[in-house]
PDB file of C-alpha atoms in Angstrom:
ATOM      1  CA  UNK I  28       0.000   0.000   0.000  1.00 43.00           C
ATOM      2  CA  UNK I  29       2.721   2.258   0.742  1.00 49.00           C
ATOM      3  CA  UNK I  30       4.420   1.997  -2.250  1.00 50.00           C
ATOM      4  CA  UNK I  31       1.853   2.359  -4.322  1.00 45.00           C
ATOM      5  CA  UNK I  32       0.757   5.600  -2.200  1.00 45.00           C
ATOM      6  CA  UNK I  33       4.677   6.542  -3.383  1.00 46.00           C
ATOM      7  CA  UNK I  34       3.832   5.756  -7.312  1.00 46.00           C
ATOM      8  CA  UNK I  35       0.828   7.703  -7.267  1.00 43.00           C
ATOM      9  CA  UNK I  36       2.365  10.755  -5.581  1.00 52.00           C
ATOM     10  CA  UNK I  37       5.052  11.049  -8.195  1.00 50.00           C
ATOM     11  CA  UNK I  38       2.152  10.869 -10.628  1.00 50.00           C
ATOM     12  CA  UNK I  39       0.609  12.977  -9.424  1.00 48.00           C
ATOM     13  CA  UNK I  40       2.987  15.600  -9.607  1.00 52.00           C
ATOM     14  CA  UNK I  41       4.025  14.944 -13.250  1.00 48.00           C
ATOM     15  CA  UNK I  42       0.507  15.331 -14.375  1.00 42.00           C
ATOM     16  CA  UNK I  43      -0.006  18.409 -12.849  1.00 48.00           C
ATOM     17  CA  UNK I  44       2.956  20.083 -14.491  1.00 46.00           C
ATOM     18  CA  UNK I  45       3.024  18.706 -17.804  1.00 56.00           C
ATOM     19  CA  UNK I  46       1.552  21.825 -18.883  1.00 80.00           C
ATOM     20  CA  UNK I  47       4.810  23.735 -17.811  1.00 94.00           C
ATOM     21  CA  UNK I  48       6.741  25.644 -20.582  1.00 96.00           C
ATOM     22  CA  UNK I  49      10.313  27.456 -20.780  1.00 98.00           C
ATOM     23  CA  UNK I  50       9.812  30.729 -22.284  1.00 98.00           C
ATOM     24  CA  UNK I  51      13.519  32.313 -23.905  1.00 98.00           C
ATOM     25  CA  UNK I  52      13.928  35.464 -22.442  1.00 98.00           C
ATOM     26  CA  UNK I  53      17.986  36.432 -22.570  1.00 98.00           C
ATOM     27  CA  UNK I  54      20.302  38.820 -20.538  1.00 98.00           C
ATOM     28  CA  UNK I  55      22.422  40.519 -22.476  1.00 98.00           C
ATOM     29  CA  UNK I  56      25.844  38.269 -23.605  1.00 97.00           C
ATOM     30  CA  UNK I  57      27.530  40.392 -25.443  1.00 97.00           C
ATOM     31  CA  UNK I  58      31.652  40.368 -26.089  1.00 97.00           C
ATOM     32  CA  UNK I  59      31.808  42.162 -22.889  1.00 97.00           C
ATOM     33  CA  UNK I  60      30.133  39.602 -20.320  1.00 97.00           C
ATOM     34  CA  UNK I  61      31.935  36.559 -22.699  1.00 98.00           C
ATOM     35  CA  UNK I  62      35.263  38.305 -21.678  1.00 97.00           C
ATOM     36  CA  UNK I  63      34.375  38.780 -17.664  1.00 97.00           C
ATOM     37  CA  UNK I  64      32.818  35.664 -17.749  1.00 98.00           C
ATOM     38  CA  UNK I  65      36.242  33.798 -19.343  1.00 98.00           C
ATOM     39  CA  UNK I  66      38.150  36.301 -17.129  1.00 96.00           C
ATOM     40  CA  UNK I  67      35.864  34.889 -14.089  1.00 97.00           C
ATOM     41  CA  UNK I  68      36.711  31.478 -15.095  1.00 98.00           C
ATOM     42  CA  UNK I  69      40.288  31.507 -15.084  1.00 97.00           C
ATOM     43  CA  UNK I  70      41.209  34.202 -12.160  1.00 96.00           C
ATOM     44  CA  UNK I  71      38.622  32.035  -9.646  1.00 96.00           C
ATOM     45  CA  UNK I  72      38.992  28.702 -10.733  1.00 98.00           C
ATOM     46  CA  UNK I  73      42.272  28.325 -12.644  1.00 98.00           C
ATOM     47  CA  UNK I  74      40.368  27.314 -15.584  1.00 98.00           C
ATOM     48  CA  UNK I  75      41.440  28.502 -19.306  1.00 98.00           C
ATOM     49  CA  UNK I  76      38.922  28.201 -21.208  1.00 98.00           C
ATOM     50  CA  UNK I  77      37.696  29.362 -24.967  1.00 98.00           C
ATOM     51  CA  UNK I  78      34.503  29.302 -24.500  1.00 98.00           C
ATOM     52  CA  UNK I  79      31.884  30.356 -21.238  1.00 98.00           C
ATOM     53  CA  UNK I  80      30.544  26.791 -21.126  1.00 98.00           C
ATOM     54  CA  UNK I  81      30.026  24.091 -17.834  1.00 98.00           C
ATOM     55  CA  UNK I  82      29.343  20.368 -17.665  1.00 98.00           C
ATOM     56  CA  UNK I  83      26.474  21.085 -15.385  1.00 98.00           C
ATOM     57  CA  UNK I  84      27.105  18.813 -12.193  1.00 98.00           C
ATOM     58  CA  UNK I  85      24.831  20.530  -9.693  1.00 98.00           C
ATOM     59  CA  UNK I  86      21.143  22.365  -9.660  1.00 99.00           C
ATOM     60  CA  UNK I  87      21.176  25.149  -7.441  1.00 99.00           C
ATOM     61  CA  UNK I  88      18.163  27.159  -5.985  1.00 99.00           C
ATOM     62  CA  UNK I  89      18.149  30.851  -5.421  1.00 98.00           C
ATOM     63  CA  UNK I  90      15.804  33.366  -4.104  1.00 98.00           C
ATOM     64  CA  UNK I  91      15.858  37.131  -5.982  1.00 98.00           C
ATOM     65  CA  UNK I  92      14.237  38.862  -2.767  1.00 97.00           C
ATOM     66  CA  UNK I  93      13.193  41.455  -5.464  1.00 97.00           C
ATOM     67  CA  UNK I  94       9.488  41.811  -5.947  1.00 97.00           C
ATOM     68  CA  UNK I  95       8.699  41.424  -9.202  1.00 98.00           C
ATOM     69  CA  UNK I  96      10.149  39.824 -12.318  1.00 98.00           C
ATOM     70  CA  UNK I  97      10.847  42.678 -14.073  1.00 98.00           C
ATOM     71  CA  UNK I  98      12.801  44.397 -11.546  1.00 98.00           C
ATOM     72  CA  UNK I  99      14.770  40.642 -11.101  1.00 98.00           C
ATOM     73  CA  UNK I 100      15.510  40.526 -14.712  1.00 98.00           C
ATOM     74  CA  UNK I 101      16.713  44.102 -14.857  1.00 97.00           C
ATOM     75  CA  UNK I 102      19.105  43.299 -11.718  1.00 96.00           C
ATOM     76  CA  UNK I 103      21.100  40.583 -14.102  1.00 97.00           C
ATOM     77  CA  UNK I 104      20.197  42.242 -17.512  1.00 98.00           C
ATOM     78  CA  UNK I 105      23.550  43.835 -17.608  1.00 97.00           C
ATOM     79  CA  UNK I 106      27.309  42.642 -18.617  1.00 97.00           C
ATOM     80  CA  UNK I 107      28.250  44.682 -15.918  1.00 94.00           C
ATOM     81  CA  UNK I 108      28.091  44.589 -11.822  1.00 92.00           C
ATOM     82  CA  UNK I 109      26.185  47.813 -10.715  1.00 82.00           C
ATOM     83  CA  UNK I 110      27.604  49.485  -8.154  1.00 69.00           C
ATOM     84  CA  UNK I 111      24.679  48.837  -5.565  1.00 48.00           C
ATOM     85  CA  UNK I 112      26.652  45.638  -5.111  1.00 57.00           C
ATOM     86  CA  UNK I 113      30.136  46.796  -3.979  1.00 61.00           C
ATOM     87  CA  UNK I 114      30.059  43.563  -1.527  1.00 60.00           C
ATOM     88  CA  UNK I 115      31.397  41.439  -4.384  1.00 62.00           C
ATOM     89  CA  UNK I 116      32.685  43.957  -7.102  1.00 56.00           C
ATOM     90  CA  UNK I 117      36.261  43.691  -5.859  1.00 69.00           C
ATOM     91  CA  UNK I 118      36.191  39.848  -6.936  1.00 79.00           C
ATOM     92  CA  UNK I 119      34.847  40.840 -10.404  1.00 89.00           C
ATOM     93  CA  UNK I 120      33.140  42.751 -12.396  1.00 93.00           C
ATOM     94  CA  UNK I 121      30.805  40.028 -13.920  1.00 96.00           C
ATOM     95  CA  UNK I 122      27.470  40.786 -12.891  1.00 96.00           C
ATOM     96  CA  UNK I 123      25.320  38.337 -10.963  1.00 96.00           C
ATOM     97  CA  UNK I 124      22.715  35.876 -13.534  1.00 97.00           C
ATOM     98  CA  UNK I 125      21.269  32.447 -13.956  1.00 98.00           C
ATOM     99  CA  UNK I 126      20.477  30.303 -16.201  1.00 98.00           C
ATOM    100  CA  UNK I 127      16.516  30.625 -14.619  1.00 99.00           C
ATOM    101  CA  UNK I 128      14.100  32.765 -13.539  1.00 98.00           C
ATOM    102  CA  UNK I 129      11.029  31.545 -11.998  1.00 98.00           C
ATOM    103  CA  UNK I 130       8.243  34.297 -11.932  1.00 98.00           C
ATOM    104  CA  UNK I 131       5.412  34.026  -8.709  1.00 98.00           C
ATOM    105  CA  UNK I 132       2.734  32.808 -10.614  1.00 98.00           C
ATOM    106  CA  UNK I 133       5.436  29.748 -11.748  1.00 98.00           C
ATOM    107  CA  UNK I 134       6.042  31.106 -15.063  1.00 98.00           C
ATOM    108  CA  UNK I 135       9.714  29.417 -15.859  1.00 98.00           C
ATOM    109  CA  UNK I 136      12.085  32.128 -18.159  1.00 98.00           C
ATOM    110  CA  UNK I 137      15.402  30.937 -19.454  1.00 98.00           C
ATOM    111  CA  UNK I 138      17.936  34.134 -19.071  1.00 98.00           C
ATOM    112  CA  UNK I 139      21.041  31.831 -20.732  1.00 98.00           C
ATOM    113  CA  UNK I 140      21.418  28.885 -22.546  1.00 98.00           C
ATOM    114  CA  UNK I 141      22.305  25.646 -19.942  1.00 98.00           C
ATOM    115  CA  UNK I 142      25.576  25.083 -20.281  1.00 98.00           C
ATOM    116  CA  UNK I 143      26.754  29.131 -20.150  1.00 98.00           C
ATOM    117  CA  UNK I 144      28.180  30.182 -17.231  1.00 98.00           C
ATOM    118  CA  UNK I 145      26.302  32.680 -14.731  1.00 98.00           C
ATOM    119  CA  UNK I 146      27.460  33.615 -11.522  1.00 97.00           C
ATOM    120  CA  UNK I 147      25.461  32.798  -8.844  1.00 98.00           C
ATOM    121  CA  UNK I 148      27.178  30.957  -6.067  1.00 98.00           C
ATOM    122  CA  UNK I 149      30.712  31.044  -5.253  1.00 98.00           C
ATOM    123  CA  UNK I 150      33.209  28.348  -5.821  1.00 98.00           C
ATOM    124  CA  UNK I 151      30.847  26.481  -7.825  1.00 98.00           C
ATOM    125  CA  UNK I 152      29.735  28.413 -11.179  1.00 98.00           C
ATOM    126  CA  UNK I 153      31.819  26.306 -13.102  1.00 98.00           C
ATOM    127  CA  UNK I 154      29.684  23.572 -12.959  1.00 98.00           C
ATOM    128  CA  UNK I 155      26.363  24.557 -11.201  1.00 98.00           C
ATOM    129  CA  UNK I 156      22.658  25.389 -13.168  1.00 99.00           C
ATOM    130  CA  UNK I 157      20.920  28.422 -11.008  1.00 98.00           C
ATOM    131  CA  UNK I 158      17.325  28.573 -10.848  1.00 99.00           C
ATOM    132  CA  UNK I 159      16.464  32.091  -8.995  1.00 98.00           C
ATOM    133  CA  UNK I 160      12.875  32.617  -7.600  1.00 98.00           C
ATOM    134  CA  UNK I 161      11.441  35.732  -7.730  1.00 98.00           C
ATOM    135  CA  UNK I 162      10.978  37.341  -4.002  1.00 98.00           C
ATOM    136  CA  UNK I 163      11.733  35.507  -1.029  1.00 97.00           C
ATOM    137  CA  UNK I 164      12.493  36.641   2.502  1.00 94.00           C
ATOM    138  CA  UNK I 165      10.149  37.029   5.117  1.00 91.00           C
ATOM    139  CA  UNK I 166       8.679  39.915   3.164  1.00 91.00           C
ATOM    140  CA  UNK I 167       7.259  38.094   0.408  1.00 97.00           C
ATOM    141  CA  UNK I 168       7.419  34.096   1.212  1.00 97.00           C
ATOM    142  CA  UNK I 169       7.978  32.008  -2.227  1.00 98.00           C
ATOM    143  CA  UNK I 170       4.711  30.489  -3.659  1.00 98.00           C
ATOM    144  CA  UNK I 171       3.334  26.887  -4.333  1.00 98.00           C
ATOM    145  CA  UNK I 172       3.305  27.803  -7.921  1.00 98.00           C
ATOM    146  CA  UNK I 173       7.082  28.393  -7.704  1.00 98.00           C
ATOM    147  CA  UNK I 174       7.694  25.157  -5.637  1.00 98.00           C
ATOM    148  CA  UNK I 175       5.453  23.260  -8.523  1.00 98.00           C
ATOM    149  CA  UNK I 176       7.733  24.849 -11.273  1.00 98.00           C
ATOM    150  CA  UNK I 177      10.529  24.160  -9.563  1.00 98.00           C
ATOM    151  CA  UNK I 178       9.785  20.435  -9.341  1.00 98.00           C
ATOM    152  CA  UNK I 179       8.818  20.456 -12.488  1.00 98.00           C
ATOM    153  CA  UNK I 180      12.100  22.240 -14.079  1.00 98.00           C
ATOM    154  CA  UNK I 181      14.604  20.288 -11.922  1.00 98.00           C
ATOM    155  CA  UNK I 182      12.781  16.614 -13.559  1.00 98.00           C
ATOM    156  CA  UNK I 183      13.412  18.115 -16.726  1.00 98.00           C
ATOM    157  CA  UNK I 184      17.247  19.325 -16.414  1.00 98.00           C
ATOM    158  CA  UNK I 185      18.220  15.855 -14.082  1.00 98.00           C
ATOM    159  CA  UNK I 186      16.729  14.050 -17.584  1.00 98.00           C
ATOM    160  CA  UNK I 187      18.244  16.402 -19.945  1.00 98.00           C
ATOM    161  CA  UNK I 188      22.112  16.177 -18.189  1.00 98.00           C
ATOM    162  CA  UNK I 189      22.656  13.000 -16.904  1.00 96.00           C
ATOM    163  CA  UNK I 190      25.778  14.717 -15.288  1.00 98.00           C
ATOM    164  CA  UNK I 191      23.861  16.599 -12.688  1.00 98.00           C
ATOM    165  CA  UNK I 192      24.760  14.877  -9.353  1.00 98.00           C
ATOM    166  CA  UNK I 193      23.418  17.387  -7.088  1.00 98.00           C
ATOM    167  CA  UNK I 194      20.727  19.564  -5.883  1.00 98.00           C
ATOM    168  CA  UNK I 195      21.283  22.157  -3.146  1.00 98.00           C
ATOM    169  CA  UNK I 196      19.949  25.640  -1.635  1.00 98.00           C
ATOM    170  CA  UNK I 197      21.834  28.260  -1.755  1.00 98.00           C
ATOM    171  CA  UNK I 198      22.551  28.288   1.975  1.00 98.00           C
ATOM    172  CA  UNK I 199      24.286  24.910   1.475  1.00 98.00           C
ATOM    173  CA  UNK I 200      26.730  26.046  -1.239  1.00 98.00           C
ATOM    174  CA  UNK I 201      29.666  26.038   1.276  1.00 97.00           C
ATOM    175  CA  UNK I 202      29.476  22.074   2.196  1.00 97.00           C
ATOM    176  CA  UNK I 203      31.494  21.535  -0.736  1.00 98.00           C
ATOM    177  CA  UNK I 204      34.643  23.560   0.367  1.00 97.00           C
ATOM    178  CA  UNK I 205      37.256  20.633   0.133  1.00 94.00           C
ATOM    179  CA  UNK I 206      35.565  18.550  -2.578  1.00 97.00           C
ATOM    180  CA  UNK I 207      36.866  18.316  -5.883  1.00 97.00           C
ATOM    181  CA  UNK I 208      33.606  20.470  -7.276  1.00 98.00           C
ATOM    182  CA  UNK I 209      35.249  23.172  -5.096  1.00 98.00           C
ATOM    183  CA  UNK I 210      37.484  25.654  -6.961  1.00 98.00           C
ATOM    184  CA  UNK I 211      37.368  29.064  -5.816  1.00 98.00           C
ATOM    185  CA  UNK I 212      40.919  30.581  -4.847  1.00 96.00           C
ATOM    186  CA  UNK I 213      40.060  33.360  -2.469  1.00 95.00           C
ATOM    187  CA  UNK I 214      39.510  31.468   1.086  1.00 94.00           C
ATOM    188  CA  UNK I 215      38.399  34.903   2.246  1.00 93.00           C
ATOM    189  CA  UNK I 216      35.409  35.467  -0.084  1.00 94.00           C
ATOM    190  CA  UNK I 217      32.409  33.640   1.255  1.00 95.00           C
ATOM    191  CA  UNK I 218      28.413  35.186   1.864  1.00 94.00           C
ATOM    192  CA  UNK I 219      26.152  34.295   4.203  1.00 95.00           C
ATOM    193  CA  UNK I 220      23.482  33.023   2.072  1.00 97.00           C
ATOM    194  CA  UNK I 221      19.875  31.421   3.829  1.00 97.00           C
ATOM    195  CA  UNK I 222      18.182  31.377  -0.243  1.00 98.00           C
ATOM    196  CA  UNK I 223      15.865  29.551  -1.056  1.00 98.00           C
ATOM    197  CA  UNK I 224      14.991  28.503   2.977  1.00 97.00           C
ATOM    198  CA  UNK I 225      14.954  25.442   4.235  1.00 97.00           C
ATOM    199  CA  UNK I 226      11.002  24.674   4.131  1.00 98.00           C
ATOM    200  CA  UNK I 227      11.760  25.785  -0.084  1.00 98.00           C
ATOM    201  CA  UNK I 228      14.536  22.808  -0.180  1.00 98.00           C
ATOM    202  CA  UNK I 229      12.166  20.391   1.636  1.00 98.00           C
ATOM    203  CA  UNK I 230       9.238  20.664  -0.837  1.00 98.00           C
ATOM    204  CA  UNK I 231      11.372  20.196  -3.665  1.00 98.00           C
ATOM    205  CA  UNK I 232      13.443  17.127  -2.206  1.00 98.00           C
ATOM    206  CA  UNK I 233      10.664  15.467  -1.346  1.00 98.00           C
ATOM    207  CA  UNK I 234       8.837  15.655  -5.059  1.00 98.00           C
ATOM    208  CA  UNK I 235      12.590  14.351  -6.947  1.00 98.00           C
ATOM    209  CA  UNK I 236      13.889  11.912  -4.552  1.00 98.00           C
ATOM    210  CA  UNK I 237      13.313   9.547  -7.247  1.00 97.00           C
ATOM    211  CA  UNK I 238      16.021  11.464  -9.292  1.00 98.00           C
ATOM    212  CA  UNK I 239      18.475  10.132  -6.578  1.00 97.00           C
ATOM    213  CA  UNK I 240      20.297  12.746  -6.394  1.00 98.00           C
ATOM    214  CA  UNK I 241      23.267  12.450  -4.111  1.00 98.00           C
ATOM    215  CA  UNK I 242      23.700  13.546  -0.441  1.00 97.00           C
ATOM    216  CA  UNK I 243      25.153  16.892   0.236  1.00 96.00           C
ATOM    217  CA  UNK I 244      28.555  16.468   1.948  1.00 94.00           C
ATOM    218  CA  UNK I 245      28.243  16.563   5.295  1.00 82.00           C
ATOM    219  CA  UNK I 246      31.917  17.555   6.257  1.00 59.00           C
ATOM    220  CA  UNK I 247      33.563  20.964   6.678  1.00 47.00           C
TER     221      UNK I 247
END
């Protein structure tokens, strides 16, 4: 009885996103954000590369704790790092993207193609997939239409890359210092991060723990 309860469940929640769609909607990657981007690359990891491209080997989720879309996909739109983020500017001028953007209603937006590099969590851009959720916080708590979308999106990149080997929150992006998936240089430059929360992570987890993905190191 139980597993069948199981079977049904996952079911269950493939049926009711089937309907789900990625809609193309690009920051700018111009010659400029290919250069800080290769420049990122090879300053933070050691890695010389010819192209901005990863072997995605990680899904990680992201809060915006911006209100809207619009005002989320402005905040990466540019090559550039503004300079209302002078916390991080120092390490590079790259601004801060992702490969997703999931609007509150669970509309799913593509901002770069897969396998581009964004930055959105240290050490780990070279091969990690972001997925950022518009809002977040205790301000504006992320929806069930974003937790559906999210389920739905991480089926469909586990299936598409059979590299991917992890999911994580943001929060749980330093776990990995002293694995071989960690390559940032700077043992100085770490944020506190508590994206996407906890409850967020829990949701998710529990809807893909058929994908198997593996357990988050537990060592530091």
């Amino acid at each position: 009885m139980n597993k069948f309860l199981i079977i049904l469940n996952v079911m269950l929640c493939f049926s009711c996103t089937v309907d789900y769609e990625i809609i193309d909607k690009p920051i700018v990657f111009d010659a400029q954000r290919k250069e800080l981007t290769l420049e990122y690359l090879k300053k933070r990891y050691g890695l010389i590369q010819n192209t901005p491209t990863i072997t995605p080997k990680m899904i990680v989720l992201h809060w915006t704790v911006i209100p809207s879309f619009v005002e989320s996909f402005e905040a990466f739109y540019p090559s550039k790092l503004p300079n209302w983020r002078p916390d991080i500017k120092n390490i590079s001028g790259l601004n801060v993207s992702s490969q997703f953007m999931i609007d509150r209603d669970g509309t799913i937006y593509r901002l770069l193609p897969e396998t581009t590099m964004a930055r959105h969590v240290i050490g780990l851009n070279h091969c990690a997939i972001g997925i950022e959720n518009v809002g977040g916080g205790e301000n504006l708590p992320l929806t069930k239409e974003q937790v559906k979308a999210n389920i739905w999106l991480v089926n469909y990149l586990k299936n598409k890359y059979q590299t991917i080997e992890y999911l994580i929150g943001h929060y749980e992006y330093t776990y990995f210092e002293g694995t071989p998936l960690w390559l940032e240089k700077d043992a100085a430059y770490r944020t506190t991060k508590t994206d996407p929360g906890e409850p967020f992570m829990k949701e998710v987890r529990k809807a893909v723990q058929h994908l198997n993905f593996k357990p988050i190191p537990t060592f530091l």
